[in-house]
CSV table of C-alpha atoms and ligand atoms in Angstrom, one decimal:
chain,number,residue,atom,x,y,z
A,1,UNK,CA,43.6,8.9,-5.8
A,2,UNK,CA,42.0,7.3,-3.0
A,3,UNK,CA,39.1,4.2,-3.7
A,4,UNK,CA,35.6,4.3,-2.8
A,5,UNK,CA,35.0,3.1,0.5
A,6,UNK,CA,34.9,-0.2,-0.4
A,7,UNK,CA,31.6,-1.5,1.4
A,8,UNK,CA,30.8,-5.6,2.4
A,9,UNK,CA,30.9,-7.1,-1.0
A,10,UNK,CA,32.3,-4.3,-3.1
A,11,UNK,CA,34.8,-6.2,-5.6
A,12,UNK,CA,32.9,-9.4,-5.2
A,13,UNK,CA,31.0,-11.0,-8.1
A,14,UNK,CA,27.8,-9.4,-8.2
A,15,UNK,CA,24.7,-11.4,-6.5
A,16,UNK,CA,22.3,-10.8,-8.7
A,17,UNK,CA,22.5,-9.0,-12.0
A,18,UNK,CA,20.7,-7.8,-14.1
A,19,UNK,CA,21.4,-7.6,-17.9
A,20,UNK,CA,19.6,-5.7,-20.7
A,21,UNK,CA,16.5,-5.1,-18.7
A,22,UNK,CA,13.5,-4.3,-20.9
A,23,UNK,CA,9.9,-4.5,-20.2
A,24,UNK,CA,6.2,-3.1,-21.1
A,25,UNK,CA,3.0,-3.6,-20.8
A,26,UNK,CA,1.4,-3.5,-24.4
A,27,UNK,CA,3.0,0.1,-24.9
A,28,UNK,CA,5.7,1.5,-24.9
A,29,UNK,CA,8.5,0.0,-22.4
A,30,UNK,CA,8.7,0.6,-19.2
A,31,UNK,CA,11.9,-0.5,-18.6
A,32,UNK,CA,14.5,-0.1,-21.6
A,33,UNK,CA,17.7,-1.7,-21.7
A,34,UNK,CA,18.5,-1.6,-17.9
A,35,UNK,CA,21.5,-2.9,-16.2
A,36,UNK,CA,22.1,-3.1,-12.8
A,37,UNK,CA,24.1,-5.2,-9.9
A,38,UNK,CA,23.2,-6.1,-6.5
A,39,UNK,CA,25.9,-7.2,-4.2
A,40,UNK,CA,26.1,-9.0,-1.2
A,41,UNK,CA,25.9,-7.2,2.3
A,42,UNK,CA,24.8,-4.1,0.4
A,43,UNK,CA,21.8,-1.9,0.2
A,44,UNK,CA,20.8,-0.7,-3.4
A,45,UNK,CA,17.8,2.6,-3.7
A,46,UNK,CA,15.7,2.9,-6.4
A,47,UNK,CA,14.1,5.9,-6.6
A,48,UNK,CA,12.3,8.1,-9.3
A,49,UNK,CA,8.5,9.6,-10.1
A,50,UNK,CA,5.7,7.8,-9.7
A,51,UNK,CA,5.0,5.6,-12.7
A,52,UNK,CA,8.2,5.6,-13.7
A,53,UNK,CA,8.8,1.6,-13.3
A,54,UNK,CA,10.4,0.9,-9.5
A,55,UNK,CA,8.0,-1.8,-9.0
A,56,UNK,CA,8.2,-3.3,-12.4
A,57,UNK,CA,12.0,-3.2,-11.9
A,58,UNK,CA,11.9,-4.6,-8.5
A,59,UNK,CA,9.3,-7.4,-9.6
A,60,UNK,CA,11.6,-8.5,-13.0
A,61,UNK,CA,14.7,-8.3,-10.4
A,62,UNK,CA,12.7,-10.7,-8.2
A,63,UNK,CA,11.8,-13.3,-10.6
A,64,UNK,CA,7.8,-12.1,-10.1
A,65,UNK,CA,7.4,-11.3,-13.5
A,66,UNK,CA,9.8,-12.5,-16.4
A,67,UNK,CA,11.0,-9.2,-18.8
A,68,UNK,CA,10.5,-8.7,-22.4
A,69,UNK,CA,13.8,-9.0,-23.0
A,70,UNK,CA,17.0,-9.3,-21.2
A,71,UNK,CA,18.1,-11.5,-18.2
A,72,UNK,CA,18.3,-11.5,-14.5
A,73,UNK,CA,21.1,-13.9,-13.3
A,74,UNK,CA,21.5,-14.8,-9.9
A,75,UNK,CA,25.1,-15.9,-8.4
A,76,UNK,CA,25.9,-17.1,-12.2
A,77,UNK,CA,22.9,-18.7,-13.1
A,78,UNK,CA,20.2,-17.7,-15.3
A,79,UNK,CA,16.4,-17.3,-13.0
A,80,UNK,CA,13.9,-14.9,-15.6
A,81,UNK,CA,13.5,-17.8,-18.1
A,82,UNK,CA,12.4,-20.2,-15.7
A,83,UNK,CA,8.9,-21.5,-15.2
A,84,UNK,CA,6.2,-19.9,-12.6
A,85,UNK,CA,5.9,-22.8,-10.7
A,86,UNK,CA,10.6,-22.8,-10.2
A,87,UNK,CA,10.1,-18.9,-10.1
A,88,UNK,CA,7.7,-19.1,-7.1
A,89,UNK,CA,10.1,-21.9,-5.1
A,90,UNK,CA,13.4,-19.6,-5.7
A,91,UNK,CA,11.4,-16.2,-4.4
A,92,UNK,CA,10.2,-18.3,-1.6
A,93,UNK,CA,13.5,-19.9,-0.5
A,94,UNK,CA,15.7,-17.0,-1.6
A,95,UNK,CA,13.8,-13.5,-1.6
A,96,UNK,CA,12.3,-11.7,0.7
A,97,UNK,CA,9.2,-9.1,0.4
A,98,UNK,CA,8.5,-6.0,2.3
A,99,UNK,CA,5.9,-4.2,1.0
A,100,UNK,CA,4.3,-0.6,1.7
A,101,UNK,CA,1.1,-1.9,3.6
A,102,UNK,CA,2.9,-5.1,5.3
A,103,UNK,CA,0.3,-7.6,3.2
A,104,UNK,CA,0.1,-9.8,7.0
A,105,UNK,CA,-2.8,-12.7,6.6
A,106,UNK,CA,-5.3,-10.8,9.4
A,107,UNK,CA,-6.0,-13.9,10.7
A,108,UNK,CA,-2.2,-15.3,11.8
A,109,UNK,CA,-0.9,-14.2,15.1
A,110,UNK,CA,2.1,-12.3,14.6
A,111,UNK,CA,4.4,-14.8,15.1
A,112,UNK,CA,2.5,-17.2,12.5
A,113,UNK,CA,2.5,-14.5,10.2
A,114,UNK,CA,6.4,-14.4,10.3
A,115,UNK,CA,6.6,-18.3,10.3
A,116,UNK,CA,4.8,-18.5,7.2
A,117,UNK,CA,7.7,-18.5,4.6
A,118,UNK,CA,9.5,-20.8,6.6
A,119,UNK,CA,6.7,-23.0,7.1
A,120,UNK,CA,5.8,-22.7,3.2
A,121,UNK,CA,9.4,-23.9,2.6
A,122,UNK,CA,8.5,-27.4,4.4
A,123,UNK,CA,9.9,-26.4,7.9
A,124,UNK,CA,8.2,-27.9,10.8
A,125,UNK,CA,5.9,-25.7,13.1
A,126,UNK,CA,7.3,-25.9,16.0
A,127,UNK,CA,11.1,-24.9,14.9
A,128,UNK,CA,9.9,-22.1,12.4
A,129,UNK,CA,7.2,-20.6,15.7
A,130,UNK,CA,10.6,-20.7,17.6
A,131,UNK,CA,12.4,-18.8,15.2
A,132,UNK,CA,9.7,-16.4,14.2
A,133,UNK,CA,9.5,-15.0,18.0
A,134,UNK,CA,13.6,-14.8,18.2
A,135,UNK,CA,13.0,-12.2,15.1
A,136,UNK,CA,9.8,-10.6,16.3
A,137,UNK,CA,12.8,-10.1,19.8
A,138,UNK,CA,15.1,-9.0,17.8
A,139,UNK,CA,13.1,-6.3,16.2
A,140,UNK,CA,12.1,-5.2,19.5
A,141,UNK,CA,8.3,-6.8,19.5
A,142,UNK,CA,8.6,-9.7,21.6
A,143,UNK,CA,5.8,-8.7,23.6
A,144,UNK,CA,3.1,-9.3,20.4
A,145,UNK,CA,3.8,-12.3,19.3
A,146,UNK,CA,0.3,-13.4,19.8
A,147,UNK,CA,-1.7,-10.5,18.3
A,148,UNK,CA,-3.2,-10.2,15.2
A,149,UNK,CA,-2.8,-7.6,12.7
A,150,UNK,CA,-5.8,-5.6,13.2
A,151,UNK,CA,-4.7,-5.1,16.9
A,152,UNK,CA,-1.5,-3.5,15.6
A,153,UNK,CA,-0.1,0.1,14.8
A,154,UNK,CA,1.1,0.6,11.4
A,155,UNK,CA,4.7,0.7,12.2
A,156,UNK,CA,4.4,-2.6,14.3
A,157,UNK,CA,2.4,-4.6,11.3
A,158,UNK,CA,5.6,-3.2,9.5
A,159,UNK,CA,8.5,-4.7,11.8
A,160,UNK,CA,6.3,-7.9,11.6
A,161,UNK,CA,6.7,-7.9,8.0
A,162,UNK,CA,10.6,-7.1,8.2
A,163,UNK,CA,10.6,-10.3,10.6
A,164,UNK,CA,8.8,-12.1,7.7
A,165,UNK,CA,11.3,-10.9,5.1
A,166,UNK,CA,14.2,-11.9,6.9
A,167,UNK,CA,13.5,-15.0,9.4
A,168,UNK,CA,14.2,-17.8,6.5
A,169,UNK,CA,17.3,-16.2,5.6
A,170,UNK,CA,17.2,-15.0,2.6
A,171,UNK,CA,19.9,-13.6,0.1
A,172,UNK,CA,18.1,-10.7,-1.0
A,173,UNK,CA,15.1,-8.4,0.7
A,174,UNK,CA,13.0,-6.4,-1.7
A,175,UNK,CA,11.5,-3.8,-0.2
A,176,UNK,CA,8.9,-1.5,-2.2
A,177,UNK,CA,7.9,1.4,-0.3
A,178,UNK,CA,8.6,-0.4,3.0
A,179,UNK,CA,8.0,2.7,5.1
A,180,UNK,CA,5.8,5.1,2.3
A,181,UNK,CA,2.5,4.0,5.0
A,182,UNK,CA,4.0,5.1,7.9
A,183,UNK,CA,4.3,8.7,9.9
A,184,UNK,CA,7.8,10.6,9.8
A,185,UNK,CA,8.9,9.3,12.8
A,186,UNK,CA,7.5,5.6,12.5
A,187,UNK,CA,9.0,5.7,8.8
A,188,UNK,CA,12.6,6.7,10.1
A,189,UNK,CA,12.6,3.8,12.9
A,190,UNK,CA,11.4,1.0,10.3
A,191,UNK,CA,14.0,1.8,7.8
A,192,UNK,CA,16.7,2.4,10.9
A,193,UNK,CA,15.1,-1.5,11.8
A,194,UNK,CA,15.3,-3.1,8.0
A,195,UNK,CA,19.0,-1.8,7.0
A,196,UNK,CA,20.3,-2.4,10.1
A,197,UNK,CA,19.1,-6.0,10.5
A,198,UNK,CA,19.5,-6.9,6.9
A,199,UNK,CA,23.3,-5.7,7.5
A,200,UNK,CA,24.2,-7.8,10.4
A,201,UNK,CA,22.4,-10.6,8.7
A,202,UNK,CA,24.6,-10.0,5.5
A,203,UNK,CA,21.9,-10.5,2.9
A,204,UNK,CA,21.7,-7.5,-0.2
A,205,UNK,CA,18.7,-5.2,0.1
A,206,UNK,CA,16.7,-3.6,-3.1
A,207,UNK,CA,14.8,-1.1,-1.8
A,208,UNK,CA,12.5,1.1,-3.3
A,209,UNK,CA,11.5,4.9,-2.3
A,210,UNK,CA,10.2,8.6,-2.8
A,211,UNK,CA,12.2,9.4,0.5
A,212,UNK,CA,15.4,10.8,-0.4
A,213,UNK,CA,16.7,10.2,3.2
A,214,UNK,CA,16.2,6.8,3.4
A,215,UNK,CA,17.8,6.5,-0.1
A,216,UNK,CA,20.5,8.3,1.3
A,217,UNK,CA,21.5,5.4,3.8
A,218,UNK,CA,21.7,3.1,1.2
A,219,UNK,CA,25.1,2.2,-0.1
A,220,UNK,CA,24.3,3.4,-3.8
A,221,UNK,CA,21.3,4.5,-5.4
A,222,UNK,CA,20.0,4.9,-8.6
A,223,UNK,CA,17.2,6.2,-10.4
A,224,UNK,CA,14.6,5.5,-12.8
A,225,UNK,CA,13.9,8.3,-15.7
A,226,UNK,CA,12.1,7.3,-19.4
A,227,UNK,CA,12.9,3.6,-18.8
A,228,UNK,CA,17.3,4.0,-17.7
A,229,UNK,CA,18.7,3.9,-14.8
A,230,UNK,CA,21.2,6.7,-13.5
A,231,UNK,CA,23.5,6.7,-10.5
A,232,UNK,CA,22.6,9.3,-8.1
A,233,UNK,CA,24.5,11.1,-5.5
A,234,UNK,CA,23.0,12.0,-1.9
A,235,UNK,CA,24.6,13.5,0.3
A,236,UNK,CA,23.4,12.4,3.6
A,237,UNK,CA,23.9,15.9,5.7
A,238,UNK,CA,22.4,17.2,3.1
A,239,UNK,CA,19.3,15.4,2.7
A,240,UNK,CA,19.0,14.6,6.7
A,241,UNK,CA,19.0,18.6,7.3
B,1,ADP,N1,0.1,-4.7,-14.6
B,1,ADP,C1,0.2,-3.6,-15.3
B,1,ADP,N2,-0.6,-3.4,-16.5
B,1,ADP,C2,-0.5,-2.3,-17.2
B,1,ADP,N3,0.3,-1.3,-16.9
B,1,ADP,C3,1.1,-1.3,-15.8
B,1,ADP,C4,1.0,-2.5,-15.0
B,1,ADP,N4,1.9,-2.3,-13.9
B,1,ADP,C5,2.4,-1.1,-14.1
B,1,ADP,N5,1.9,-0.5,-15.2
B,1,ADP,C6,2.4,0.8,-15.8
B,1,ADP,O1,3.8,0.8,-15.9
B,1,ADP,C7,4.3,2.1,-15.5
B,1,ADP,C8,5.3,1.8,-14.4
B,1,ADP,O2,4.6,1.3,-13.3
B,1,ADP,P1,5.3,1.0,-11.9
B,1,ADP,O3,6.5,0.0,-12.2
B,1,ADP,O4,4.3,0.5,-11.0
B,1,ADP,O5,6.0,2.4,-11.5
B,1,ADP,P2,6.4,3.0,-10.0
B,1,ADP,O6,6.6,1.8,-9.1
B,1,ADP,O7,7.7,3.7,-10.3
B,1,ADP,O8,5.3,3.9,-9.6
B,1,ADP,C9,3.1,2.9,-15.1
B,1,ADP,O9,2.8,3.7,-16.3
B,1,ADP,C10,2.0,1.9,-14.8
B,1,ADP,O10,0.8,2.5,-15.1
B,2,MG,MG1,5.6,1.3,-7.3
């Protein structure tokens, strides 16, 4: 029998893992038990209902908030008991964020809005500008470096924020509903933009979704359903059609 394709990373060590994964909010759990691997180079979908935990999966993944129970251990070392202060440095040096409305500061010129992270992380202004506009290039917005949010479309404020994630280089993107704000079209050309550049820069991306073809370009996927996780199977011709 033939293997899977084995993708960048498959048969590695895992990146990040997460063990045993449970976590509520006073109720019942929203997350019960769940296990899950992310690997290097790869792109991991979450889908499932609304409600049914992504974002409370992607935030305990992410060291945002610390589960009831379990552990999240990053290339072998242990990251969901530490503090909120250690918590905030590793997401800052090691994550990055896309979220469904990009979350730019309105009043931070595009390319300060991508410098931010860097500049956060004690890089000087000049160096972090320079690379902030080599992403903005590379995403094919060179030409607004120097406008502000508000004087943006939707899908542009959303390659910004894909600069942001990605100019400090981090090991991991989280995306939560990176393109759910965004027309068909706009939504198709964003996602092309965030797996594509998060491939050539080898980091692993988490990303979350109700859009079955942009789960379907991930390398696996895997849904959420009364707290568990199961694999699921998409068949890109399929779902493309
Ligand atoms: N901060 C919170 N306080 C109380 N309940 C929450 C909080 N965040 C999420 N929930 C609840 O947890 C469940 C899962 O939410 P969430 O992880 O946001 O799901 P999804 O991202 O799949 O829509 C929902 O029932 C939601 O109402
Ligand atoms: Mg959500």
């Amino acid at each position: 029998m033939l293997p899977d394709a084995p993708g960048p990373g498959a048969g590695t060590p895992p990146l990040l893992t997460g063990r045993g994964l449970t976590k509520g909010y006073g109720g019942a759990p929203v997350l019960h038990g769940v296990d899950v691997d992310v690997h290097r180079g790869r792109a991991l979908a979450i889908v499932g209902p609304s409600g049914s935990g992504k974002s409370t999966l992607l935030h305990v993944l992410a060291a945002v908030l610390p589960p009831d129970d379990g552990a999240v251990v990053l290339e072998g070392r242990r990251i969901d008991d530490r503090g909120e202060r250690a918590r905030a440095a590793l997401r800052r040096s090691t994550f990055g964020f896309v979220f469904q409305q990009g979350l730019l500061v309105p009043e931070l010129d595009a390319d300060e809005n991508v410098a931010l992270p860097m500049l956060l992380g004690g890089a000087s202004r000049g160096p972090a500008l320079r690379t902030a506009r080599e992403w903005l290039g590379r995403l094919g917005i060179g030409d607004l470096v120097a406008r502000r949010p508000g004087e943006m479309s939707g899908g542009q404020m959303q390659r910004v924020a894909v600069a942001r994630a990605l100019a400090h280089g981090p090991a991991i993107v989280f995306a939560d509903e990176p393109t759910g704000a965004l027309d068909t079209d706009t939504a198709a050309e964003t996602a092309d933009l965030l797996f594509a550049t998060v491939r050539e820069s080898g980091s692993a991306l988490v990303v979350i979704t109700h859009d079955l073809a942009l789960a379907a370009r991930a390398d696996d996927a895997v849904s959420i359903r009364r707290g568990a996780l199961e694999p699921v199977v998409l068949e890109p011709a399929t779902v493309a059609a």
